[in-house]
Short mmCIF file of C-alpha atoms in Angstrom, two decimals:
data_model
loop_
_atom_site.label_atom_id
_atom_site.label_comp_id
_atom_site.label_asym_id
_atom_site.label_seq_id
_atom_site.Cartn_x
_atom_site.Cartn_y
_atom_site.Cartn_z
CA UNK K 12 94.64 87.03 113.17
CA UNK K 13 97.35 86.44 110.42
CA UNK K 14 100.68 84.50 111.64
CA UNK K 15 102.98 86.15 108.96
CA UNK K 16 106.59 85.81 107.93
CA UNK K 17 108.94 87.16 104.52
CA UNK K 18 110.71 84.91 102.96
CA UNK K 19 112.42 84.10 99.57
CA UNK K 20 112.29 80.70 97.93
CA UNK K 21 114.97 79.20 96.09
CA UNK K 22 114.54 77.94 92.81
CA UNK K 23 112.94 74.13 91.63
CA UNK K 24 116.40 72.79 91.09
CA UNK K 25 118.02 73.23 94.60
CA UNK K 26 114.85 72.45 96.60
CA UNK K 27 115.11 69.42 94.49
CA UNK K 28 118.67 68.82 96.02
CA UNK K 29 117.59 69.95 98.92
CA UNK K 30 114.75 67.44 99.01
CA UNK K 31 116.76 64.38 97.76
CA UNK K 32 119.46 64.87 100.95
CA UNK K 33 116.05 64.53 103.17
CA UNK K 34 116.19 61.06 104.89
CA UNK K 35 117.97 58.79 107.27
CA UNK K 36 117.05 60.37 110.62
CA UNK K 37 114.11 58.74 112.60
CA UNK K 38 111.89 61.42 114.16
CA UNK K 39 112.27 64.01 111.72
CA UNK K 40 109.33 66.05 110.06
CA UNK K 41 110.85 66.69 106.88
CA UNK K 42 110.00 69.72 104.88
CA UNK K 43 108.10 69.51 101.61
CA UNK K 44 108.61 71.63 98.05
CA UNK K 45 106.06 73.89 99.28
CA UNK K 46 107.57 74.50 102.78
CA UNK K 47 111.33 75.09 101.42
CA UNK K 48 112.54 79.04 101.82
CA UNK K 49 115.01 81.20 103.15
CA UNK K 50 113.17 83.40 106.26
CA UNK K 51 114.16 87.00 105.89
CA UNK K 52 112.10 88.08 108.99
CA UNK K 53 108.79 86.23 110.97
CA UNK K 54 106.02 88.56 111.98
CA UNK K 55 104.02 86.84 114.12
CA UNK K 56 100.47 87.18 114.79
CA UNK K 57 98.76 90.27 113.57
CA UNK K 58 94.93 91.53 112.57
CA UNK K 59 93.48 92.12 109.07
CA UNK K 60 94.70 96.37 109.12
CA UNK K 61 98.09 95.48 110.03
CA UNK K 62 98.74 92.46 107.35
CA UNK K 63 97.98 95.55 104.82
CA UNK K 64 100.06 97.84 106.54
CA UNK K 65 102.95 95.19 106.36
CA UNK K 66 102.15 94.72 102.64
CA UNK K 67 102.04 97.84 101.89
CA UNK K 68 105.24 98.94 103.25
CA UNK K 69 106.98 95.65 101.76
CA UNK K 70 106.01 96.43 98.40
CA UNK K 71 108.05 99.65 98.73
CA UNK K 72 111.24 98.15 99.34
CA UNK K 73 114.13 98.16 96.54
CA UNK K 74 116.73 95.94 96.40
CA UNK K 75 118.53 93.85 94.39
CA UNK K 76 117.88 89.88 93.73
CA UNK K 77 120.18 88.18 96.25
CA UNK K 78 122.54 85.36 94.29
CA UNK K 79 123.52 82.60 97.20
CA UNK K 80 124.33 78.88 97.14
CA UNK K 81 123.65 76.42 99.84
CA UNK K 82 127.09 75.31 102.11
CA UNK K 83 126.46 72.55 104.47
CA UNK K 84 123.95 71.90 107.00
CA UNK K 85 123.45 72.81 111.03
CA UNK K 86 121.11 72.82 113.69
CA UNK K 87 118.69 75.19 116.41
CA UNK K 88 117.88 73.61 119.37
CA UNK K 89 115.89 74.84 122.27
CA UNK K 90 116.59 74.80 125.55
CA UNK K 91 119.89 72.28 125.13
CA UNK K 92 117.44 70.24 122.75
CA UNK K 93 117.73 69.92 119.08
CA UNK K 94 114.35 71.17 117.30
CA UNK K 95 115.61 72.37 113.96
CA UNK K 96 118.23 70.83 110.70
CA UNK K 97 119.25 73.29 108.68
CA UNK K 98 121.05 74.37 105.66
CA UNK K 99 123.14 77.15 105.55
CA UNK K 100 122.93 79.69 102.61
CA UNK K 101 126.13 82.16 101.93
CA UNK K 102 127.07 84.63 100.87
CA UNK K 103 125.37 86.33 104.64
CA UNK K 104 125.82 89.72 103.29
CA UNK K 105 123.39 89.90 100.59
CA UNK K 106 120.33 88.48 102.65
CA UNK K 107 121.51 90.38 105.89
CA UNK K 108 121.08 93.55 103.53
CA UNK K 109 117.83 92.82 102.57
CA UNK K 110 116.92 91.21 106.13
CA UNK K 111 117.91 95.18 107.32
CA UNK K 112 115.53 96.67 104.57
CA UNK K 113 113.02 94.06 106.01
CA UNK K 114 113.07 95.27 109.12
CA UNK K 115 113.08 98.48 108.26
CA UNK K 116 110.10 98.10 106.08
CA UNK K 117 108.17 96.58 109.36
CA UNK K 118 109.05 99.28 111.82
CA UNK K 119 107.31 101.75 109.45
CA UNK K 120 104.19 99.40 109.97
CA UNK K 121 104.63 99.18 113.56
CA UNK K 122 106.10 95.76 113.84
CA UNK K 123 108.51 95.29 116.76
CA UNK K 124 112.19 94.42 115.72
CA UNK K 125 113.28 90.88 116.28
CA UNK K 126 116.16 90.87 118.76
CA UNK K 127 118.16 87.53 117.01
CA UNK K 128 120.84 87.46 115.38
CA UNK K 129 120.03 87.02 111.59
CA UNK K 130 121.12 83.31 110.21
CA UNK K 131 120.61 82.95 106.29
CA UNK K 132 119.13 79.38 106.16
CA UNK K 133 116.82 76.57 104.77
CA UNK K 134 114.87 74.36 107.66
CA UNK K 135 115.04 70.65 106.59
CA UNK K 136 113.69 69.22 109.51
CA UNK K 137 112.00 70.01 112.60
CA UNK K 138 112.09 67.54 115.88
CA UNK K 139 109.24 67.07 118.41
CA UNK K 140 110.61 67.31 122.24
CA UNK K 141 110.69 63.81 122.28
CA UNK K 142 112.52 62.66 118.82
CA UNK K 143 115.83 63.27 117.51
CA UNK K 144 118.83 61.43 118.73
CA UNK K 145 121.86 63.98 118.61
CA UNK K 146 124.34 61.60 118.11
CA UNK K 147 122.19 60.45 115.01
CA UNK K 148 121.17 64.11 113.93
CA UNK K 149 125.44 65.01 114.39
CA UNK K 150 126.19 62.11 111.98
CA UNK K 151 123.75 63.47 109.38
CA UNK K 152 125.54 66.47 109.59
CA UNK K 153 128.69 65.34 108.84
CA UNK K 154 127.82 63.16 105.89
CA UNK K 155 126.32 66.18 104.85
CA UNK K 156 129.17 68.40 105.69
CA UNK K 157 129.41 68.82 101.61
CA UNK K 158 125.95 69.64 101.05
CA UNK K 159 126.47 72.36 98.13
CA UNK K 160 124.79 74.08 95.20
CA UNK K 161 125.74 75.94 92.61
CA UNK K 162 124.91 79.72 92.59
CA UNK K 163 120.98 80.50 92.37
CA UNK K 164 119.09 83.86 92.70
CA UNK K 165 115.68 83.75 94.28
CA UNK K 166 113.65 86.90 92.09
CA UNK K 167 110.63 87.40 94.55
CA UNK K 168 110.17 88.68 97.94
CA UNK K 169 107.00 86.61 99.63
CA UNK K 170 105.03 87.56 102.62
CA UNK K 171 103.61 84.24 103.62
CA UNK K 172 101.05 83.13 105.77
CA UNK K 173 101.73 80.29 108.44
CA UNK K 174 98.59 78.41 108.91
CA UNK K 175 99.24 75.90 112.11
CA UNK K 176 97.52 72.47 111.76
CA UNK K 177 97.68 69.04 113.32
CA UNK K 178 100.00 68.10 110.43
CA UNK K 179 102.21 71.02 110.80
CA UNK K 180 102.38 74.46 109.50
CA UNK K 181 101.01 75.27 106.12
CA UNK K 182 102.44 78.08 104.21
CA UNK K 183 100.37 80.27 102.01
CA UNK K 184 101.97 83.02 99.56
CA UNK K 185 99.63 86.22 100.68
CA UNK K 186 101.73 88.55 98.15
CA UNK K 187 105.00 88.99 96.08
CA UNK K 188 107.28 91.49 94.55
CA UNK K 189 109.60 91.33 92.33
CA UNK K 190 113.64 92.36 93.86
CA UNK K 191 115.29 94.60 91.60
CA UNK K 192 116.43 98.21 91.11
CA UNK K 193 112.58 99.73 91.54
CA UNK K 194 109.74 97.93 93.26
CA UNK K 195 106.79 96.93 91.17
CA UNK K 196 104.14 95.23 93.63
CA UNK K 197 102.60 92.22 93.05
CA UNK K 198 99.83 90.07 94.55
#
């Protein structure tokens, strides 16, 4: 089985920002470089025919390269218990677009739609069940309240592979196309 998601991933410079804001809260698992993107749409688990099926149909998907910045920071928490830091990316509009030609895209290979609400974001940080004081985690986010970039455009849509280890997830590029006016598929 393949644990798949799409993503986009911003460019060297602002996961360099990113990564020099990252510290100052016990109990975090910070991100790395290599973990740094913006979801457009997890897959979940699926078998070798499907993965090409969801390839297949990505790589027909047209679109233009989103141009975003980052603006500030937030948080996902489970069950009343922060699990995720966050920073936001805007403009919405422009990934929501391409999150609906996503989705699209995966319906035609018989993946389920995802019933959430689409949040344009970078994870940070995730929290075991037993780490992450909110009153800490709430003052990171407000000396981070700031937390900018200029505007970046991120070129390549990525279907990544999530490969779950003691350490944390790994994340392996499986393929990537270039956004534009036509699609030109690319492994």
């Amino acid at each position: 089985m393949h644990r798949l998601f799409v993503a986009l991933r911003p460019p060297p410079a602002i996961r360099t920002l990113l990564l020099d804001v990252m510290e100052g809260l016990p109990g975090a698992r910070w991100q790395d470089d290599e973990q740094l993107h913006v979801t457009l749409r997890f897959i979940g688990e699926v078998d070798r025919q499907q993965a090409e099926d969801v390839a297949t149909a990505l790589s027909r998907i047209a679109a233009p390269a989103p141009t975003v910045r980052l603006d500030g920071a937030g948080t996902f928490d489970k069950r009343g218990r922060i699990d995720t830091l966050w920073a936001r990316v805007v403009p919405v509009e422009p990934l929501a677009a391409l999150h609906r030609k996503v989705d699209q895209a995966l319906a035609r290979a018989g993946v389920a739609p995802d019933p959430r609400r689409y949040l344009p974001h970078v994870t940070l940080a995730r929290f075991s069940r037993t780490a992450g004081d909110p009153a800490l985690i709430d003052r990171w986010i407000a000396s981070h309240a700031a937390l900018t970039s200029p505007d970046f455009t991120m070129p390549h849509l990525t279907l990544f592979e999530s490969i779950l280890g003691h350490e944390g997830a790994r994340y392996e590029a499986v393929a990537r196309w270039p956004l534009g006016d036509a699609p030109s598929p690319r492994t």
